[in-house]
Coordinates of C-alpha atoms in Angstrom, one line a residue:
X1 CA 29.7 85.8 53.9
X2 CA 31.3 89.2 54.4
X3 CA 30.8 91.5 57.4
X4 CA 27.2 90.8 58.1
X5 CA 25.7 91.2 61.6
X6 CA 22.4 89.5 61.2
X7 CA 21.8 88.0 64.6
X8 CA 19.5 85.3 63.2
X9 CA 18.8 82.0 64.9
X10 CA 16.2 79.3 65.2
X11 CA 15.5 76.1 66.9
X12 CA 15.0 72.7 68.1
X13 CA 18.7 72.6 69.1
X14 CA 20.6 70.1 71.1
X15 CA 23.4 71.6 73.1
X16 CA 26.5 69.6 73.9
X17 CA 28.5 71.4 76.6
X18 CA 31.6 70.7 78.6
X19 CA 31.6 72.6 81.9
X20 CA 34.2 73.4 84.5
X21 CA 34.4 75.5 87.7
X22 CA 33.7 79.1 87.1
X23 CA 35.6 82.3 87.7
X24 CA 34.1 85.2 89.6
X25 CA 32.0 87.5 87.3
X26 CA 33.4 90.9 86.4
X27 CA 32.5 93.5 89.0
X28 CA 31.8 96.2 86.4
X29 CA 28.9 94.2 84.7
X30 CA 30.7 94.4 81.4
X31 CA 30.6 91.4 79.0
X32 CA 32.9 91.4 76.0
X33 CA 32.1 89.3 72.9
X34 CA 34.8 88.6 70.3
X35 CA 33.3 88.8 66.7
X36 CA 35.0 87.5 63.6
X37 CA 33.7 90.4 61.4
X38 CA 32.7 94.0 61.5
X39 CA 29.3 95.1 60.1
X40 CA 28.6 97.4 57.3
X41 CA 25.6 99.1 58.8
X42 CA 23.4 99.1 61.9
X43 CA 20.3 100.1 60.0
X44 CA 17.7 97.4 59.6
X45 CA 16.3 99.0 56.5
X46 CA 19.7 98.5 54.8
X47 CA 20.0 94.9 55.9
X48 CA 21.0 94.8 59.5
X49 CA 19.6 91.7 61.4
X50 CA 16.5 91.1 59.2
X51 CA 15.9 87.7 60.9
X52 CA 15.9 89.2 64.4
X53 CA 18.0 88.7 67.4
X54 CA 19.6 92.2 67.4
X55 CA 20.2 93.7 70.9
X56 CA 19.4 97.1 69.5
X57 CA 16.1 96.4 67.7
X58 CA 12.9 94.5 68.0
X59 CA 10.7 93.1 65.3
X60 CA 7.0 92.7 65.3
X61 CA 7.6 89.0 66.2
X62 CA 10.7 87.1 67.4
X63 CA 11.6 83.4 67.5
X64 CA 11.5 81.0 70.3
X65 CA 14.0 78.2 70.7
X66 CA 11.8 75.8 68.9
X67 CA 11.6 78.1 65.8
X68 CA 8.0 79.1 66.6
X69 CA 7.1 82.7 66.3
X70 CA 6.2 84.7 69.4
X71 CA 4.9 88.3 69.9
X72 CA 7.5 91.0 70.3
X73 CA 6.4 94.5 69.3
X74 CA 3.1 93.0 68.2
X75 CA 0.6 91.9 70.9
X76 CA 0.1 88.6 69.3
X77 CA 1.1 86.6 66.2
X78 CA -1.7 87.3 63.7
X79 CA -3.4 85.0 61.3
X80 CA -2.7 85.5 57.6
X81 CA -5.9 86.3 55.7
X82 CA -5.1 85.9 52.0
X83 CA -3.3 89.0 51.0
X84 CA -3.9 91.0 54.2
X85 CA -2.0 90.7 57.5
X86 CA -2.9 92.9 60.4
X87 CA -0.7 93.5 63.5
X88 CA -1.8 95.1 66.7
X89 CA 1.1 96.8 68.6
X90 CA 2.2 96.3 72.2
X91 CA 1.4 99.4 74.2
X92 CA 3.9 101.5 76.1
X93 CA 7.0 100.7 74.0
X94 CA 9.4 103.5 73.6
X95 CA 12.6 104.0 71.5
X96 CA 15.9 104.5 73.3
X97 CA 15.5 108.3 73.1
X98 CA 12.2 108.0 74.9
X99 CA 9.8 108.6 72.0
X100 CA 6.9 106.2 71.7
X101 CA 6.7 103.5 69.1
X102 CA 3.7 103.8 66.8
X103 CA 2.4 102.0 63.7
X104 CA 3.8 104.9 61.6
X105 CA 7.3 103.7 62.5
X106 CA 6.5 100.1 61.5
X107 CA 4.9 101.2 58.2
X108 CA 7.9 103.5 57.5
X109 CA 10.4 100.7 58.1
X110 CA 8.9 98.3 55.7
X111 CA 8.0 100.9 53.0
X112 CA 11.6 102.2 53.2
X113 CA 12.9 98.7 52.5
X114 CA 10.7 98.5 49.5
X115 CA 11.7 102.0 48.2
X116 CA 14.1 101.4 45.2
X117 CA 15.8 104.7 46.1
X118 CA 17.1 103.2 49.3
X119 CA 18.9 100.4 47.5
X120 CA 18.3 98.0 50.4
X121 CA 20.2 94.7 50.1
X122 CA 17.1 92.9 51.5
X123 CA 14.5 94.5 49.3
X124 CA 13.9 91.3 47.3
X125 CA 13.0 89.4 50.5
X126 CA 10.0 91.7 50.9
X127 CA 8.9 91.8 47.2
X128 CA 5.6 90.2 48.0
X129 CA 4.5 93.3 50.0
X130 CA 2.5 95.9 48.0
X131 CA 2.5 98.4 50.8
X132 CA 2.2 98.7 54.6
X133 CA -0.4 101.1 56.1
X134 CA -0.9 102.5 59.6
X135 CA -4.7 103.2 60.0
X136 CA -4.3 104.1 63.6
X137 CA -1.4 104.4 66.1
X138 CA -1.6 100.8 67.3
X139 CA -2.5 99.0 64.0
X140 CA -0.4 98.0 61.1
X141 CA -1.8 96.4 57.9
X142 CA 0.4 94.6 55.4
X143 CA -1.1 94.4 51.8
X144 CA 0.5 91.7 49.7
X145 CA 0.7 91.5 45.9
X146 CA -0.1 87.8 46.2
X147 CA -0.2 85.1 48.9
X148 CA 3.3 84.8 50.4
X149 CA 3.8 81.8 52.6
X150 CA 6.8 83.2 54.7
X151 CA 5.3 86.6 55.4
X152 CA 5.1 86.1 59.2
X153 CA 8.7 84.9 59.1
X154 CA 9.6 88.2 57.6
X155 CA 8.1 90.1 60.5
X156 CA 11.3 89.8 62.6
X157 CA 12.8 92.9 60.9
X158 CA 13.9 95.5 63.4
X159 CA 11.7 98.6 63.5
X160 CA 13.3 102.1 63.1
X161 CA 11.9 105.5 64.2
X162 CA 10.3 107.3 61.3
X163 CA 11.1 110.8 62.6
X164 CA 14.9 110.2 62.5
X165 CA 15.0 108.9 58.9
X166 CA 12.1 110.3 56.9
X167 CA 13.3 112.4 54.0
X168 CA 16.9 111.3 54.3
X169 CA 19.2 109.5 51.9
X170 CA 19.4 106.3 53.9
X171 CA 22.7 105.2 52.5
X172 CA 24.4 108.2 54.0
X173 CA 22.3 108.6 57.2
X174 CA 24.1 109.1 60.5
X175 CA 21.6 106.6 61.9
X176 CA 23.5 103.8 60.1
X177 CA 26.4 104.1 62.6
X178 CA 24.5 105.7 65.6
X179 CA 21.2 103.8 65.7
X180 CA 18.1 104.2 67.9
X181 CA 15.9 101.2 68.4
X182 CA 13.6 99.7 71.0
X183 CA 15.8 96.7 71.9
X184 CA 17.3 95.6 75.2
X185 CA 20.5 97.5 74.6
X186 CA 21.1 101.1 73.5
X187 CA 24.0 102.3 71.3
X188 CA 27.0 104.1 73.0
X189 CA 29.9 104.1 70.6
X190 CA 31.5 102.5 67.5
X191 CA 35.2 102.6 67.1
X192 CA 35.8 101.3 63.5
X193 CA 38.1 98.3 63.3
X194 CA 37.9 97.8 67.1
X195 CA 34.6 97.6 68.9
X196 CA 31.0 98.7 69.5
X197 CA 29.9 99.5 73.0
X198 CA 26.2 99.1 74.1
X199 CA 24.5 99.7 77.4
X200 CA 21.4 98.2 79.0
X201 CA 18.1 99.7 78.2
X202 CA 16.7 100.0 81.7
X203 CA 13.2 100.9 80.3
X204 CA 13.1 97.8 78.0
X205 CA 9.5 96.5 77.7
X206 CA 10.8 93.0 78.2
X207 CA 12.7 93.8 81.4
X208 CA 16.1 95.4 82.0
X209 CA 19.2 93.2 81.2
X210 CA 21.4 92.0 84.1
X211 CA 24.5 92.5 81.9
X212 CA 24.7 96.3 81.9
X213 CA 27.5 96.9 79.4
X214 CA 28.0 94.9 76.2
X215 CA 31.1 95.3 74.2
X216 CA 31.3 93.7 70.7
X217 CA 35.0 93.5 69.8
X218 CA 36.1 92.8 66.2
X219 CA 38.8 90.1 66.0
X220 CA 38.8 88.7 62.4
X221 CA 41.6 86.1 62.9
X222 CA 40.5 82.9 64.6
X223 CA 43.7 82.3 66.4
X224 CA 43.8 85.8 67.7
X225 CA 40.3 85.4 69.1
X226 CA 41.3 82.2 70.8
X227 CA 44.4 83.8 72.3
X228 CA 42.4 86.8 73.6
X229 CA 39.8 84.5 75.0
X230 CA 42.5 82.5 76.9
X231 CA 44.1 85.8 78.1
X232 CA 40.8 86.8 79.7
X233 CA 40.3 89.8 77.3
X234 CA 37.0 88.3 76.0
X235 CA 34.1 86.8 77.9
X236 CA 32.7 84.9 74.9
X237 CA 33.5 84.1 71.3
X238 CA 32.7 81.7 68.5
X239 CA 35.6 79.6 67.3
X240 CA 36.4 76.8 64.8
X241 CA 36.3 73.4 66.6
X242 CA 40.0 72.9 66.6
X243 CA 40.7 76.4 68.0
X244 CA 38.1 75.8 70.7
X245 CA 39.7 72.5 71.8
X246 CA 42.1 74.2 74.2
X247 CA 39.2 75.3 76.3
X248 CA 37.8 71.9 77.0
X249 CA 37.7 71.0 80.7
X250 CA 39.4 74.4 81.5
X251 CA 38.3 76.0 84.7
X252 CA 36.0 79.0 84.4
X253 CA 34.8 78.5 80.8
X254 CA 32.2 76.4 79.1
X255 CA 32.3 75.1 75.5
X256 CA 28.9 74.9 73.8
X257 CA 28.3 73.1 70.5
X258 CA 25.1 74.2 68.8
X259 CA 23.6 72.5 65.7
X260 CA 23.0 74.7 62.7
X261 CA 21.7 75.0 59.2
X262 CA 25.0 76.7 58.4
X263 CA 26.9 75.0 55.6
X264 CA 30.2 75.4 53.9
X265 CA 30.6 74.5 50.2
X266 CA 32.4 75.3 47.0
X267 CA 30.6 77.8 44.8
X268 CA 31.4 77.2 41.2
X269 CA 31.5 80.0 38.5
X270 CA 29.1 78.7 35.8
X271 CA 30.5 80.7 32.9
X272 CA 34.1 79.5 33.0
X273 CA 35.6 76.7 30.8
X274 CA 36.5 74.3 33.7
X275 CA 34.0 75.0 36.5
X276 CA 31.3 75.6 33.9
X277 CA 31.5 71.9 32.8
X278 CA 29.0 69.8 34.7
X279 CA 31.3 66.8 34.5
X280 CA 34.0 68.6 36.6
X281 CA 31.5 69.7 39.2
X282 CA 29.8 66.3 39.5
X283 CA 33.1 64.5 39.6
X284 CA 34.3 66.7 42.4
X285 CA 31.1 66.1 44.4
X286 CA 31.8 62.4 44.2
X287 CA 35.5 62.7 45.0
X288 CA 35.2 64.8 48.2
X289 CA 35.7 62.9 51.4
X290 CA 33.1 64.6 53.6
X291 CA 33.5 62.1 56.4
X292 CA 37.2 63.0 56.8
X293 CA 36.3 66.7 56.8
X294 CA 33.8 66.2 59.7
X295 CA 36.1 64.0 61.7
X296 CA 39.4 65.9 61.2
X297 CA 38.7 69.5 60.3
X298 CA 35.5 69.9 62.4
X299 CA 36.7 67.5 65.1
X300 CA 33.3 65.9 64.9
X301 CA 31.4 69.2 65.4
X302 CA 29.3 68.9 62.2
X303 CA 27.7 66.7 59.6
X304 CA 28.3 66.0 55.9
X305 CA 26.4 68.3 53.5
X306 CA 24.8 67.5 50.1
X307 CA 22.4 70.4 49.5
X308 CA 21.2 73.8 50.6
X309 CA 18.5 72.6 53.0
X310 CA 19.7 71.0 56.2
X311 CA 18.8 67.4 57.1
X312 CA 16.4 67.2 60.1
X313 CA 14.4 70.1 58.9
X314 CA 10.8 69.8 57.5
X315 CA 11.9 70.9 54.0
X316 CA 14.9 68.6 53.5
X317 CA 14.7 66.1 50.6
X318 CA 16.5 62.9 51.6
X319 CA 16.8 61.8 48.0
X320 CA 19.7 64.2 47.5
X321 CA 21.8 62.8 50.4
X322 CA 24.8 60.9 49.1
X323 CA 27.6 59.0 50.7
X324 CA 30.0 60.8 53.1
X325 CA 32.9 58.7 51.7
X326 CA 34.3 59.4 48.3
X327 CA 33.5 57.3 45.1
X328 CA 36.5 58.2 43.1
X329 CA 36.0 55.4 40.5
X330 CA 32.6 56.9 39.6
X331 CA 34.2 60.4 39.5
X332 CA 36.8 59.2 37.1
X333 CA 34.2 57.6 34.8
X334 CA 32.3 60.9 34.6
X335 CA 35.4 62.8 33.6
X336 CA 36.5 60.2 31.0
X337 CA 33.1 60.1 29.4
X338 CA 33.1 63.9 29.2
X339 CA 36.4 63.9 27.4
X340 CA 38.7 64.9 30.3
X341 CA 41.7 62.7 29.8
X342 CA 45.0 62.6 31.8
X343 CA 47.8 64.8 30.6
X344 CA 51.5 64.1 31.0
X345 CA 51.6 65.8 34.4
X346 CA 48.6 63.8 35.6
X347 CA 46.2 66.8 35.3
X348 CA 43.3 66.1 33.0
X349 CA 42.9 68.0 29.8
X350 CA 39.9 68.6 27.4
X351 CA 40.3 70.3 24.0
X352 CA 43.6 71.8 25.2
X353 CA 42.2 73.1 28.5
X354 CA 43.7 71.7 31.7
X355 CA 41.3 70.8 34.5
X356 CA 42.6 73.6 36.7
X357 CA 40.9 76.4 38.7
X358 CA 41.5 78.7 41.7
X359 CA 39.6 78.1 44.9
X360 CA 39.4 81.2 47.1
X361 CA 38.8 81.5 50.8
X362 CA 39.0 84.3 53.3
X363 CA 42.5 84.4 54.6
X364 CA 41.6 84.9 58.3
X365 CA 39.2 81.9 58.3
X366 CA 41.2 78.9 59.4
X367 CA 38.2 76.5 58.9
X368 CA 37.6 77.5 55.3
X369 CA 41.3 77.3 54.6
X370 CA 41.4 73.7 55.8
X371 CA 38.4 72.9 53.8
X372 CA 39.9 74.4 50.7
X373 CA 43.1 72.4 51.2
X374 CA 41.1 69.2 51.7
X375 CA 39.1 69.9 48.5
X376 CA 42.4 70.4 46.6
X377 CA 43.8 67.2 47.9
X378 CA 40.7 65.2 47.0
X379 CA 40.5 66.8 43.5
X380 CA 44.2 65.9 42.8
X381 CA 43.4 62.2 43.2
X382 CA 41.1 62.3 40.2
X383 CA 43.3 64.6 38.1
X384 CA 41.8 68.0 38.8
X385 CA 44.2 70.8 39.9
X386 CA 42.6 73.0 42.4
X387 CA 44.7 75.9 43.6
X388 CA 43.7 77.4 47.0
X389 CA 44.1 81.1 47.5
X390 CA 43.6 83.0 50.8
X391 CA 42.5 86.5 50.1
X392 CA 40.7 89.3 52.0
X393 CA 37.0 89.9 51.1
X394 CA 37.7 93.0 49.1
X395 CA 39.9 90.9 46.8
X396 CA 37.5 88.0 46.7
X397 CA 34.3 89.8 45.8
X398 CA 35.3 91.1 42.3
X399 CA 36.6 87.6 41.3
X400 CA 33.6 85.5 42.2
X401 CA 32.4 85.2 38.6
X402 CA 35.6 83.6 37.5
X403 CA 37.1 81.8 40.5
X404 CA 35.5 79.3 42.8
X405 CA 35.0 80.2 46.5
X406 CA 34.5 78.4 49.8
X407 CA 31.2 80.0 50.8
X408 CA 28.9 79.8 53.8
X409 CA 25.1 80.2 53.9
X410 CA 22.1 78.4 55.3
X411 CA 18.9 79.2 57.1
X412 CA 16.5 76.9 59.2
X413 CA 13.5 79.3 59.0
X414 CA 11.9 78.8 55.6
X415 CA 13.3 77.3 52.3
X416 CA 12.5 80.6 50.5
X417 CA 15.2 82.2 52.7
X418 CA 18.6 82.5 51.1
X419 CA 17.8 80.0 48.3
X420 CA 15.8 82.5 46.2
X421 CA 18.7 85.0 46.2
X422 CA 21.4 82.3 45.7
X423 CA 19.8 80.4 42.8
X424 CA 17.3 82.7 41.0
X425 CA 18.7 84.0 37.8
X426 CA 17.5 87.5 38.5
X427 CA 20.1 87.7 41.3
X428 CA 23.1 86.5 39.1
X429 CA 26.2 88.5 39.9
X430 CA 24.6 90.7 42.6
X431 CA 27.4 90.6 45.1
X432 CA 27.3 87.4 47.3
X433 CA 23.9 86.5 45.8
X434 CA 24.2 84.0 43.0
X435 CA 27.9 85.0 42.4
X436 CA 28.5 82.0 40.1
X437 CA 25.7 83.2 37.7
X438 CA 23.6 80.0 37.9
X439 CA 20.7 80.1 35.5
X440 CA 18.0 77.5 35.2
X441 CA 14.5 78.5 34.1
X442 CA 12.9 75.6 35.9
X443 CA 14.6 76.5 39.2
X444 CA 13.4 80.1 38.7
X445 CA 9.8 78.7 38.3
X446 CA 10.1 76.5 41.4
X447 CA 11.5 79.3 43.6
X448 CA 8.7 81.7 42.4
X449 CA 6.0 79.0 43.0
X450 CA 7.5 78.1 46.4
X451 CA 7.1 81.6 47.9
X452 CA 3.6 82.1 46.4
X453 CA 2.1 78.8 47.5
X454 CA 0.3 78.6 50.8
X455 CA -0.3 74.8 51.0
X456 CA 2.5 73.2 52.9
X457 CA 2.3 69.8 51.1
X458 CA 2.6 71.5 47.7
X459 CA 5.4 73.7 49.0
X460 CA 7.2 70.5 50.1
X461 CA 6.8 69.0 46.6
X462 CA 8.2 72.2 45.1
X463 CA 11.2 72.4 47.3
X464 CA 11.9 68.7 46.9
X465 CA 12.1 69.2 43.1
X466 CA 14.2 72.3 43.6
X467 CA 16.8 70.4 45.7
X468 CA 16.9 67.6 43.2
X469 CA 17.6 70.0 40.3
X470 CA 20.4 71.7 42.3
X471 CA 21.8 68.3 43.1
X472 CA 21.7 67.2 39.5
X473 CA 23.4 70.3 38.1
X474 CA 25.9 70.7 41.0
X475 CA 26.4 74.5 40.9
X476 CA 27.9 74.0 44.4
X477 CA 29.8 71.2 46.0
X478 CA 28.3 71.1 49.5
X479 CA 30.8 70.0 52.1
X480 CA 29.7 70.2 55.7
X481 CA 27.0 71.5 58.0
X482 CA 28.6 73.1 61.1
X483 CA 27.9 72.9 64.8
X484 CA 28.7 76.4 66.0
X485 CA 31.2 76.2 68.8
X486 CA 31.0 78.9 71.5
X487 CA 33.4 79.5 74.4
X488 CA 31.8 81.4 77.3
X489 CA 33.4 82.5 80.5
X490 CA 31.5 82.1 83.7
X491 CA 28.3 80.2 84.4
X492 CA 25.0 81.5 83.3
X493 CA 21.3 80.7 83.4
X494 CA 18.9 81.6 80.6
X495 CA 21.1 80.4 77.7
X496 CA 18.8 78.9 75.1
X497 CA 20.5 76.8 72.4
X498 CA 18.7 76.6 69.1
X499 CA 19.4 75.4 65.5
X500 CA 21.2 78.4 64.0
X501 CA 21.4 80.2 60.7
X502 CA 24.7 81.0 58.9
X503 CA 24.6 84.6 60.2
X504 CA 24.9 84.3 64.0
X505 CA 27.7 86.6 65.0
X506 CA 26.0 88.2 68.0
X507 CA 22.8 86.3 67.6
X508 CA 23.1 82.6 67.9
X509 CA 23.6 81.7 71.5
X510 CA 23.8 85.4 72.3
X511 CA 20.4 86.3 70.8
X512 CA 18.8 86.5 74.2
X513 CA 21.8 87.7 76.2
X514 CA 19.5 90.3 77.8
X515 CA 17.9 87.4 79.7
X516 CA 21.1 85.8 80.9
X517 CA 21.6 85.7 84.7
X518 CA 24.7 84.8 86.6
X519 CA 24.4 81.5 88.3
X520 CA 24.6 81.6 92.1

């Protein structure tokens, strides 16, 4: 996904690390993280870091390394009582400018997300909220339209100061690029196309960070990040497995592999003559060699993927898991039965239309490029001509309704997350939400029932059926789940690996960087 800084992570992670002797830490207490993308906004109301982990903001709750919720700006994690949820705020919390946090700030934040005039990209995630009230300075009451199972999971949204944003057009607010939060780091500067500089919040309610200056450097190209890491210009970055291999057993750095719910897959446009044919999509799903992708492209740092909910999580339906090795004979049978017959050049044809389509990928992403090339190679074996095209995001976005795309998504928090926007017909064509215009009334019903049902057993049944319908219709060809590979200079205590979401640029392993301490 494009330029999103959403710092979201979760849990129950295993960490495989290869360590080596460590260089002396920087004397100036500066830590530089190389990011693969720049963000559109730093305003939580407009979609910055809704799942928590931002060094600039705090939510009412945060997530522990086991995915459980823990208090943050709230004193405790409350019980959900039907359609009412009441939070009591932690006392003594101030924003970076010294003004106190009150319940009015919390109510303003959520109500601003819900206000259609603000055109928030995350508004749909909070649609179950009728309104949020502040009956006294330390109490916040959420009133829901109906029971909403993931409501506490949505309480990780960063809180903004009402006094700086009330009455403004939020899409043009100076706050979006010069934010004020309650988090462990305060904003210093943003040089577009280059970096953001943050400094430690010495008055942070959770304790002042040891790392006093945090620099977020934008380096979109994977190889460039690896080169700058090797040259000592970066203290940490996230790299594709192959690019990270050079740092194995290298003195002064540690390579961390962290499991995730982050998948890569082929998103198919559903309204096009070739990719709109279910036979093409199902055949490709059978022809793809996922085992080879994991072993070669990921260098073992991942797992085969068959659906939008990761194996090993509570909500995964094992019935949708297929074989990681291809079944090309079955793929050919599906194509033949659907009328796709070989043409003179070996490419299949149906009613005069060749089995040919473009598969886009972001040009600077070496991992997605290799996956696109592998898909094209596997497709050719069954007579489908897939033509990879490396483009920048500005060129990709307007073409997603007609050309396939190597996309990444995934969340370990709740099955409502991501899936509602990706597969509900009401989101068709809304940017990176449902870009292929998938439309299935039964899937719409299941997604609506899943977010409104409180009983976990019933929710499991609902999301099992949802996964089965997605599997049967194949609007995506899921390829791999990634292990996120970090390279970090120096030796630190306090690093907490956790199963991560797709969006993890400065979250992920960095989500609690304010708690890191240099090892003796």
